[in-house]
PDB file of C-alpha atoms in Angstrom:
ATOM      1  CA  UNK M 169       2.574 -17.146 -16.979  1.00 40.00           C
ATOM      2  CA  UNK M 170       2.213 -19.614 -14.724  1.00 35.00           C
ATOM      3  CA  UNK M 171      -1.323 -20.585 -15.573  1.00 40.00           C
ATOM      4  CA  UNK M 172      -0.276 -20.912 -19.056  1.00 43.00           C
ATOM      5  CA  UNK M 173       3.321 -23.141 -18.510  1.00 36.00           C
ATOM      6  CA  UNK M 174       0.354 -25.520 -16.153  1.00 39.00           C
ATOM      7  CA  UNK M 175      -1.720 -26.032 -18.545  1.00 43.00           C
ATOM      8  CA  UNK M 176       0.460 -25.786 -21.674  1.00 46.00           C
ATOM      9  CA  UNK M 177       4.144 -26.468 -20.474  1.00 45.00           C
ATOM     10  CA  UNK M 178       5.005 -23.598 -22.027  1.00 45.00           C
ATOM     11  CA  UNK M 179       5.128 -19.852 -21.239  1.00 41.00           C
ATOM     12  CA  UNK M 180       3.322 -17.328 -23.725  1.00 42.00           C
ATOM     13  CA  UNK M 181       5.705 -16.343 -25.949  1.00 45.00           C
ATOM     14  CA  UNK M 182       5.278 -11.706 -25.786  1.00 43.00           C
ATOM     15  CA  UNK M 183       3.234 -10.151 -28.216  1.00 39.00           C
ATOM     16  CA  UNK M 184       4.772 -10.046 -31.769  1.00 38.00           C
ATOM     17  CA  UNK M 185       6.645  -6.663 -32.482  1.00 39.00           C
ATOM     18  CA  UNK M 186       5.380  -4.916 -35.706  1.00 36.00           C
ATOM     19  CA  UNK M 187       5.736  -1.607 -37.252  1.00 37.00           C
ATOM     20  CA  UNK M 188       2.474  -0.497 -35.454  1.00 39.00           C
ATOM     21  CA  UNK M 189       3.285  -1.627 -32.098  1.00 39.00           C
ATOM     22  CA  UNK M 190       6.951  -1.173 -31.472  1.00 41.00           C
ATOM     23  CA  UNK M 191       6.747   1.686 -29.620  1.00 42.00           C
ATOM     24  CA  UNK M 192       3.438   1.199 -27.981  1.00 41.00           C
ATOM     25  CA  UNK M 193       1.482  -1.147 -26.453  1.00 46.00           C
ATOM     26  CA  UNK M 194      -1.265  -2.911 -28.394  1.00 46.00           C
ATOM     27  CA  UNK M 195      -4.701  -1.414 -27.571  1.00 54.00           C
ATOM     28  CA  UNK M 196      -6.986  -4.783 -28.805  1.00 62.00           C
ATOM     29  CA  UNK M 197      -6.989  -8.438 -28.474  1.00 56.00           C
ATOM     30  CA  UNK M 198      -6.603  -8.489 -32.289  1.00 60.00           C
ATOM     31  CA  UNK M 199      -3.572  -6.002 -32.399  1.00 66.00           C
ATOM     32  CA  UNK M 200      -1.956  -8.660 -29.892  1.00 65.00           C
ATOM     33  CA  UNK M 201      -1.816 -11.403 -32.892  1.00 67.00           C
ATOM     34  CA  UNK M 202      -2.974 -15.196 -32.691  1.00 68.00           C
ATOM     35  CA  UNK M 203      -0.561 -16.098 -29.883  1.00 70.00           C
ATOM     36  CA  UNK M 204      -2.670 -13.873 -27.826  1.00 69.00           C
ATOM     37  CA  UNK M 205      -6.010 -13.874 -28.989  1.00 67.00           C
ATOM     38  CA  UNK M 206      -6.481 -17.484 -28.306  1.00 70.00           C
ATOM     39  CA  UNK M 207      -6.171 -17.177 -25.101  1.00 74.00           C
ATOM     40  CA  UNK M 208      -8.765 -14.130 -24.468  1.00 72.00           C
ATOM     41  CA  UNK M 209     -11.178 -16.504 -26.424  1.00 73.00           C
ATOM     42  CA  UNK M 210     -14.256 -16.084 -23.880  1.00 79.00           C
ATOM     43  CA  UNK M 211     -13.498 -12.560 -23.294  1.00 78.00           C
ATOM     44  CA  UNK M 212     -15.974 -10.408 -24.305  1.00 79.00           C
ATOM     45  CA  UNK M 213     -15.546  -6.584 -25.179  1.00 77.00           C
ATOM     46  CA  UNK M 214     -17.207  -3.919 -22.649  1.00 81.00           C
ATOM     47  CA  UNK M 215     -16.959  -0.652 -23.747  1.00 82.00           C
ATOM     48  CA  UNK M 216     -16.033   1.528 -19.798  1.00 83.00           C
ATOM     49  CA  UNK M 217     -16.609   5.194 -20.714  1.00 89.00           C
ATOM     50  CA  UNK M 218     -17.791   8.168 -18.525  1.00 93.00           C
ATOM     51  CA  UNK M 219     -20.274   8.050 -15.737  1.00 93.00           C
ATOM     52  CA  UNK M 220     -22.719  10.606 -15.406  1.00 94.00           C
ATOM     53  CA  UNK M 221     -22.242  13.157 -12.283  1.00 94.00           C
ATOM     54  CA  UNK M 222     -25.558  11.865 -11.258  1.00 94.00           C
ATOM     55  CA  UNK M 223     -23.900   8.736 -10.761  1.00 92.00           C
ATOM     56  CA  UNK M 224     -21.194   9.205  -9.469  1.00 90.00           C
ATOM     57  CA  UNK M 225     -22.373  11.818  -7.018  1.00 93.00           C
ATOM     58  CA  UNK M 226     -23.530   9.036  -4.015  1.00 93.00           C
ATOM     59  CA  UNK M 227     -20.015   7.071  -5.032  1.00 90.00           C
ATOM     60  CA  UNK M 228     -18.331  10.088  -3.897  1.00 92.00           C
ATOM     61  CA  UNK M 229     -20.159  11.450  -0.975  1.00 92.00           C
ATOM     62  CA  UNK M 230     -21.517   8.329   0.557  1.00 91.00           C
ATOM     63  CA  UNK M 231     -19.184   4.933  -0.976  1.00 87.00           C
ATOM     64  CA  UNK M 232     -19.902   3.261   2.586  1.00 89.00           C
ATOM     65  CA  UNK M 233     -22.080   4.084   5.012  1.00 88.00           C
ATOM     66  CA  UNK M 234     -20.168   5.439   8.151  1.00 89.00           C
ATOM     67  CA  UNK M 235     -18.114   7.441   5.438  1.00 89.00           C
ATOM     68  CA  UNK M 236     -17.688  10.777   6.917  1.00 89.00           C
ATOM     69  CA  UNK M 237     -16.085  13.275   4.603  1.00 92.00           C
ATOM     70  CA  UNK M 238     -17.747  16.003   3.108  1.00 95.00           C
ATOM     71  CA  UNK M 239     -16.779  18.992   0.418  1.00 96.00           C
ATOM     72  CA  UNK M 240     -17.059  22.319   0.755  1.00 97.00           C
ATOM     73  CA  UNK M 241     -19.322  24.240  -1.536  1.00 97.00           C
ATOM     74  CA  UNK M 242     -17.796  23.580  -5.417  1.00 97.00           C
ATOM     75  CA  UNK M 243     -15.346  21.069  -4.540  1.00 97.00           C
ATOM     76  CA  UNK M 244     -17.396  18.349  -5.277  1.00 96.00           C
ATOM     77  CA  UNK M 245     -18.152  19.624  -8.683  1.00 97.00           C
ATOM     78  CA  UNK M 246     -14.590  20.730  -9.516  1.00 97.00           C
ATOM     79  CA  UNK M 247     -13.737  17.259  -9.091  1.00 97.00           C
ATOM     80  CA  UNK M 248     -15.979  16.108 -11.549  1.00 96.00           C
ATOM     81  CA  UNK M 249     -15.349  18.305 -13.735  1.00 97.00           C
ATOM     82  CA  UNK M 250     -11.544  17.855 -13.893  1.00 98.00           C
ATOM     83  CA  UNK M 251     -12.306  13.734 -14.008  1.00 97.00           C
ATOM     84  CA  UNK M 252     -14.993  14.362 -16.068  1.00 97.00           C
ATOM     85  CA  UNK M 253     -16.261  11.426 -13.944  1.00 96.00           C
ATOM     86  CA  UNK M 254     -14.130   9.177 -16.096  1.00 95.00           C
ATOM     87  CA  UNK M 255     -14.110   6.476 -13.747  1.00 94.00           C
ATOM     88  CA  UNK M 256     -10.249   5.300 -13.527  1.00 94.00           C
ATOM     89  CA  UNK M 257      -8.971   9.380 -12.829  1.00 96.00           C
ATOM     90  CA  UNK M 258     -12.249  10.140 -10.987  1.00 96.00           C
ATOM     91  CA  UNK M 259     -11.235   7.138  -8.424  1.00 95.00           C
ATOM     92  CA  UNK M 260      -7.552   8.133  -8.064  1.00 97.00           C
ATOM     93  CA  UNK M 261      -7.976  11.611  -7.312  1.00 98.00           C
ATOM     94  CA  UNK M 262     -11.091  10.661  -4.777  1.00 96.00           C
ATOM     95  CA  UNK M 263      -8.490   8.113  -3.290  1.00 97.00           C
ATOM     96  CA  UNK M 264      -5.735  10.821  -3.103  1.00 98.00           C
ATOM     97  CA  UNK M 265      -8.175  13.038  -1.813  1.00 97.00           C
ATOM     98  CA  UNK M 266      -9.509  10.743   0.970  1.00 96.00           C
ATOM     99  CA  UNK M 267      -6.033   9.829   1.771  1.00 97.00           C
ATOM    100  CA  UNK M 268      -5.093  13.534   2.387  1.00 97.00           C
ATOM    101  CA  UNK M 269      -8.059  13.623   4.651  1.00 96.00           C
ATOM    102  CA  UNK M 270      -6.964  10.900   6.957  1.00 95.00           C
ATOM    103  CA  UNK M 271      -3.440  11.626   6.973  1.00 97.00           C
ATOM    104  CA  UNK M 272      -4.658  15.695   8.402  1.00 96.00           C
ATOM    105  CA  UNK M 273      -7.287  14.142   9.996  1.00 96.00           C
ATOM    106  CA  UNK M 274     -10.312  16.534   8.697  1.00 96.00           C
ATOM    107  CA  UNK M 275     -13.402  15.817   7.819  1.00 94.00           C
ATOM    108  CA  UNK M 276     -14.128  18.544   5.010  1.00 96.00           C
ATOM    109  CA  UNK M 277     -12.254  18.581   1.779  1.00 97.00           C
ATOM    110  CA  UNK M 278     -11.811  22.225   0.361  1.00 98.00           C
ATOM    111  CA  UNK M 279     -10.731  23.127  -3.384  1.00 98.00           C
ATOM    112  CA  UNK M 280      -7.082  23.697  -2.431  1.00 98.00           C
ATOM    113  CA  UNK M 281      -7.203  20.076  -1.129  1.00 98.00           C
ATOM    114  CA  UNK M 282      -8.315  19.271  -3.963  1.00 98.00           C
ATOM    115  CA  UNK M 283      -5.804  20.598  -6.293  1.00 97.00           C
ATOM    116  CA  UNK M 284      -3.144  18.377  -3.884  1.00 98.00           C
ATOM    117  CA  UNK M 285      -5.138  15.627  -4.371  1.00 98.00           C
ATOM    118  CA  UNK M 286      -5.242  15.775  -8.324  1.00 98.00           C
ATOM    119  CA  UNK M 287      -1.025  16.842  -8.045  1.00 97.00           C
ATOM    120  CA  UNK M 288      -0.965  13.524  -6.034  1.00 98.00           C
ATOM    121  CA  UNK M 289      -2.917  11.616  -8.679  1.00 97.00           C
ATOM    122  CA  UNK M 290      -1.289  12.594 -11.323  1.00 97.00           C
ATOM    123  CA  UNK M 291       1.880  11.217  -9.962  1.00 96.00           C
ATOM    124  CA  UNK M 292       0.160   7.550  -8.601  1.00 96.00           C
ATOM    125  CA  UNK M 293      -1.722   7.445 -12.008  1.00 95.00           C
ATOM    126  CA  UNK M 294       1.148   7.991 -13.946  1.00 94.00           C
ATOM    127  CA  UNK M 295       1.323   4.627 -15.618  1.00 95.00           C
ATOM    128  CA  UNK M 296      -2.562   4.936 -16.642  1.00 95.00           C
ATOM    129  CA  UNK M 297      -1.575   8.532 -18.258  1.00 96.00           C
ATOM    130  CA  UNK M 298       1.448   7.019 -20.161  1.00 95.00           C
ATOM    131  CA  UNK M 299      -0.482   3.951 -21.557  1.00 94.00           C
ATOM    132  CA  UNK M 300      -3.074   6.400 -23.346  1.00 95.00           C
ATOM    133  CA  UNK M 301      -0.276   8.630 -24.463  1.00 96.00           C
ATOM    134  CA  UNK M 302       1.530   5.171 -25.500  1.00 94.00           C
ATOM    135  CA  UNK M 303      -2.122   3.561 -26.983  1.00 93.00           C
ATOM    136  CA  UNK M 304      -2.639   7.204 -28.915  1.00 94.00           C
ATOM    137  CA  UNK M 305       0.570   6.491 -30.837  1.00 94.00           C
ATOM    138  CA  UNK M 306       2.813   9.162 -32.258  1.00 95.00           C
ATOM    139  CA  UNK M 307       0.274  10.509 -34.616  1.00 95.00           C
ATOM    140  CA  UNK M 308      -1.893  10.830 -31.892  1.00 95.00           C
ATOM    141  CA  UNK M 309       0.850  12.309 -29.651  1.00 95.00           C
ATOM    142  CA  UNK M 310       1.467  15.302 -32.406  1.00 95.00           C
ATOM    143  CA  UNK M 311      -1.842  15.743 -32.278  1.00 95.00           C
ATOM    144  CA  UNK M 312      -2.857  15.957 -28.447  1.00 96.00           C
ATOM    145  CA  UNK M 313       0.480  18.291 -28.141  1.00 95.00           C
ATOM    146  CA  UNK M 314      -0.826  20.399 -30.942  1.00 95.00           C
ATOM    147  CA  UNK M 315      -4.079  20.561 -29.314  1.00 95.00           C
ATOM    148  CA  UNK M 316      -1.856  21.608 -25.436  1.00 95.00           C
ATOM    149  CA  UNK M 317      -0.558  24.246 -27.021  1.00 94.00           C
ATOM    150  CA  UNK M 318      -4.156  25.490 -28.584  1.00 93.00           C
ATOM    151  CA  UNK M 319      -3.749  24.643 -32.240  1.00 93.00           C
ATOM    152  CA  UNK M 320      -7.075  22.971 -33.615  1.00 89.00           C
ATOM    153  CA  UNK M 321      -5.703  20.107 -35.858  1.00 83.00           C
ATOM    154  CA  UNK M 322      -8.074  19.266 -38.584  1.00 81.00           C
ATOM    155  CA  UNK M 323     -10.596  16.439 -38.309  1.00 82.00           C
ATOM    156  CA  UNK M 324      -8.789  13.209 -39.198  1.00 89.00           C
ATOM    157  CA  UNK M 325      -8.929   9.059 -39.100  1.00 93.00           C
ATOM    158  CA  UNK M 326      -5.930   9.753 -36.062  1.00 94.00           C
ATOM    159  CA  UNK M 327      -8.371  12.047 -34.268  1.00 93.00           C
ATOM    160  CA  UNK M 328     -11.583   9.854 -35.147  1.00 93.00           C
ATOM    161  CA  UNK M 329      -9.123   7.193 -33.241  1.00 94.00           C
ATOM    162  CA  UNK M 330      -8.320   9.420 -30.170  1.00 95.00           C
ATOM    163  CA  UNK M 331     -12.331   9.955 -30.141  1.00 94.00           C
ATOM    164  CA  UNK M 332     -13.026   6.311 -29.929  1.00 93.00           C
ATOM    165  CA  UNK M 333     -10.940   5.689 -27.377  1.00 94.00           C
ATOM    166  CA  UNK M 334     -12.594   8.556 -24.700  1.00 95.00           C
ATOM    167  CA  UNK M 335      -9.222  11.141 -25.281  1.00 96.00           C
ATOM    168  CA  UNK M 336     -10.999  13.524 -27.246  1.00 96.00           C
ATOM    169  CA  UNK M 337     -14.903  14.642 -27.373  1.00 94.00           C
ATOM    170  CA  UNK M 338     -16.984  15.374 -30.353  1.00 89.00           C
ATOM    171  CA  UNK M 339     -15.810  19.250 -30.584  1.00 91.00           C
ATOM    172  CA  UNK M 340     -11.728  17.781 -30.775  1.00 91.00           C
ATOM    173  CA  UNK M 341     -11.163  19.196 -27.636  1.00 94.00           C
ATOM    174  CA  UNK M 342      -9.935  16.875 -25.013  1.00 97.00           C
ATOM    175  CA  UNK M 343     -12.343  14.833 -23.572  1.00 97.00           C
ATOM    176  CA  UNK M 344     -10.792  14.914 -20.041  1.00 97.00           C
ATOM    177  CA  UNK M 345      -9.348  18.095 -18.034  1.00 97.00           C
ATOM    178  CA  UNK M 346      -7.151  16.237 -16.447  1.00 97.00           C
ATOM    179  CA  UNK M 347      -5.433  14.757 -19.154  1.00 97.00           C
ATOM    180  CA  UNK M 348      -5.496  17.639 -20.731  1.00 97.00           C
ATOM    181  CA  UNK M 349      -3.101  19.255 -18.287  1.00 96.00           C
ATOM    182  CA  UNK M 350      -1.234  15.694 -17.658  1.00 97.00           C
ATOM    183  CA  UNK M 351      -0.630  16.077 -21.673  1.00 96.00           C
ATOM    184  CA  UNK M 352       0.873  20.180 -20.834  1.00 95.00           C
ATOM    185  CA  UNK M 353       2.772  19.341 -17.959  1.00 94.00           C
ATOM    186  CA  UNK M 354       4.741  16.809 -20.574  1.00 91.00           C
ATOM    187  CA  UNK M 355       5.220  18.881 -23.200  1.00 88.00           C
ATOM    188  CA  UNK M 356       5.992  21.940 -21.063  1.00 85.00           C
ATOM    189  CA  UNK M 357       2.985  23.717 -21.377  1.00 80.00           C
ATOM    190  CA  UNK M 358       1.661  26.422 -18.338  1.00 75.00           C
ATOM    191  CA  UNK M 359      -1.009  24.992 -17.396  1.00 70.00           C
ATOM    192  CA  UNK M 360      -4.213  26.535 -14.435  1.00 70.00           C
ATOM    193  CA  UNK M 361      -4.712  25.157 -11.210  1.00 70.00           C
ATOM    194  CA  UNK M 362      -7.776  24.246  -9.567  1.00 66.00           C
TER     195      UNK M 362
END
């Protein structure tokens, strides 16, 4: 805001409310209207999505050089999996995790640190988790709840949408364990532990 009233002598006005994006926030520069837009003009879209395990593997185990913490057998890979190595939840359960670590001052994680870890990150995430329950939109939302409480909603443009945007795989299952159970803690659903 204060770039803008500098340059312009005027603050941005907020994005325009519509029927789409009352509820929710806007997901695209072009769902933000012209107000908006003009000022991502040089922005260019970069599609993030999930990193391989391969890749993230030596960000996990070795992301400086006198990092010291290691995982017992599985823990590693549970982490992973639950992440799916998408790299926003991926990075706040490794932070919880590492944080954990200091705090008890060990040197080995183990699965049952683990599961604190991802309790923890589901908590200091939490704004992350509601803006892609916010950006899926209440179509979306009946969906993904239908889906928490096992019900296989038929293929449609709303879960072509959740696709595109990483929440669901190919199968219409969801794409990430961890929202997944994020999604059943919400709606009330029992959910397994690590």
């Amino acid at each position: 805001r204060l770039r803008e009233t500098a340059i312009n002598g005027k603050a941005p006005k907020t994005a325009p409310q519509t029927a789409s994006n009352t509820n929710s926030p806007c997901t695209t520069f072009h769902g933000l209207g012209r107000e908006w837009t003009s000022r991502f003009v040089s922005a260019r879209k970069t599609r993030v999505s999930f990193l391989t395990p391969e890749a993230f593997r030596p960000v996990l185990e070795h992301p400086v050089p006198e990092f010291n913490l290691r995982y017992t057998p599985g823990t590693l890979e549970a982490l992973m999996q639950i992440t799916r190595c998408q790299p926003f939840l991926t990075q706040a359960v490794a932070k919880e995790l590492v944080d954990l670590m200091n705090v008890e001052k060990r040197w080995e994680a183990t699965l049952a640190d683990l599961e604190q870890a991802v309790q923890k990150a589901l908590l200091s995430g939490e704004e992350y988790l509601f803006n892609v329950w916010d950006d899926a939109e209440p179509e979306g939302q009946e969906l993904l709840t239908a889906l928490a409480r096992g019900q296989r909603p038929a293929s449609s443009p709303v879960h072509d949408r959740l696709c595109e945007m990483d929440v669901l795989d190919a199968e219409g299952c969801f794409a990430v364990p961890l929202f997944e159970r994020w999604v059943k803690e919400q709606v009330g659903i029992e959910h397994s532990q690590l």
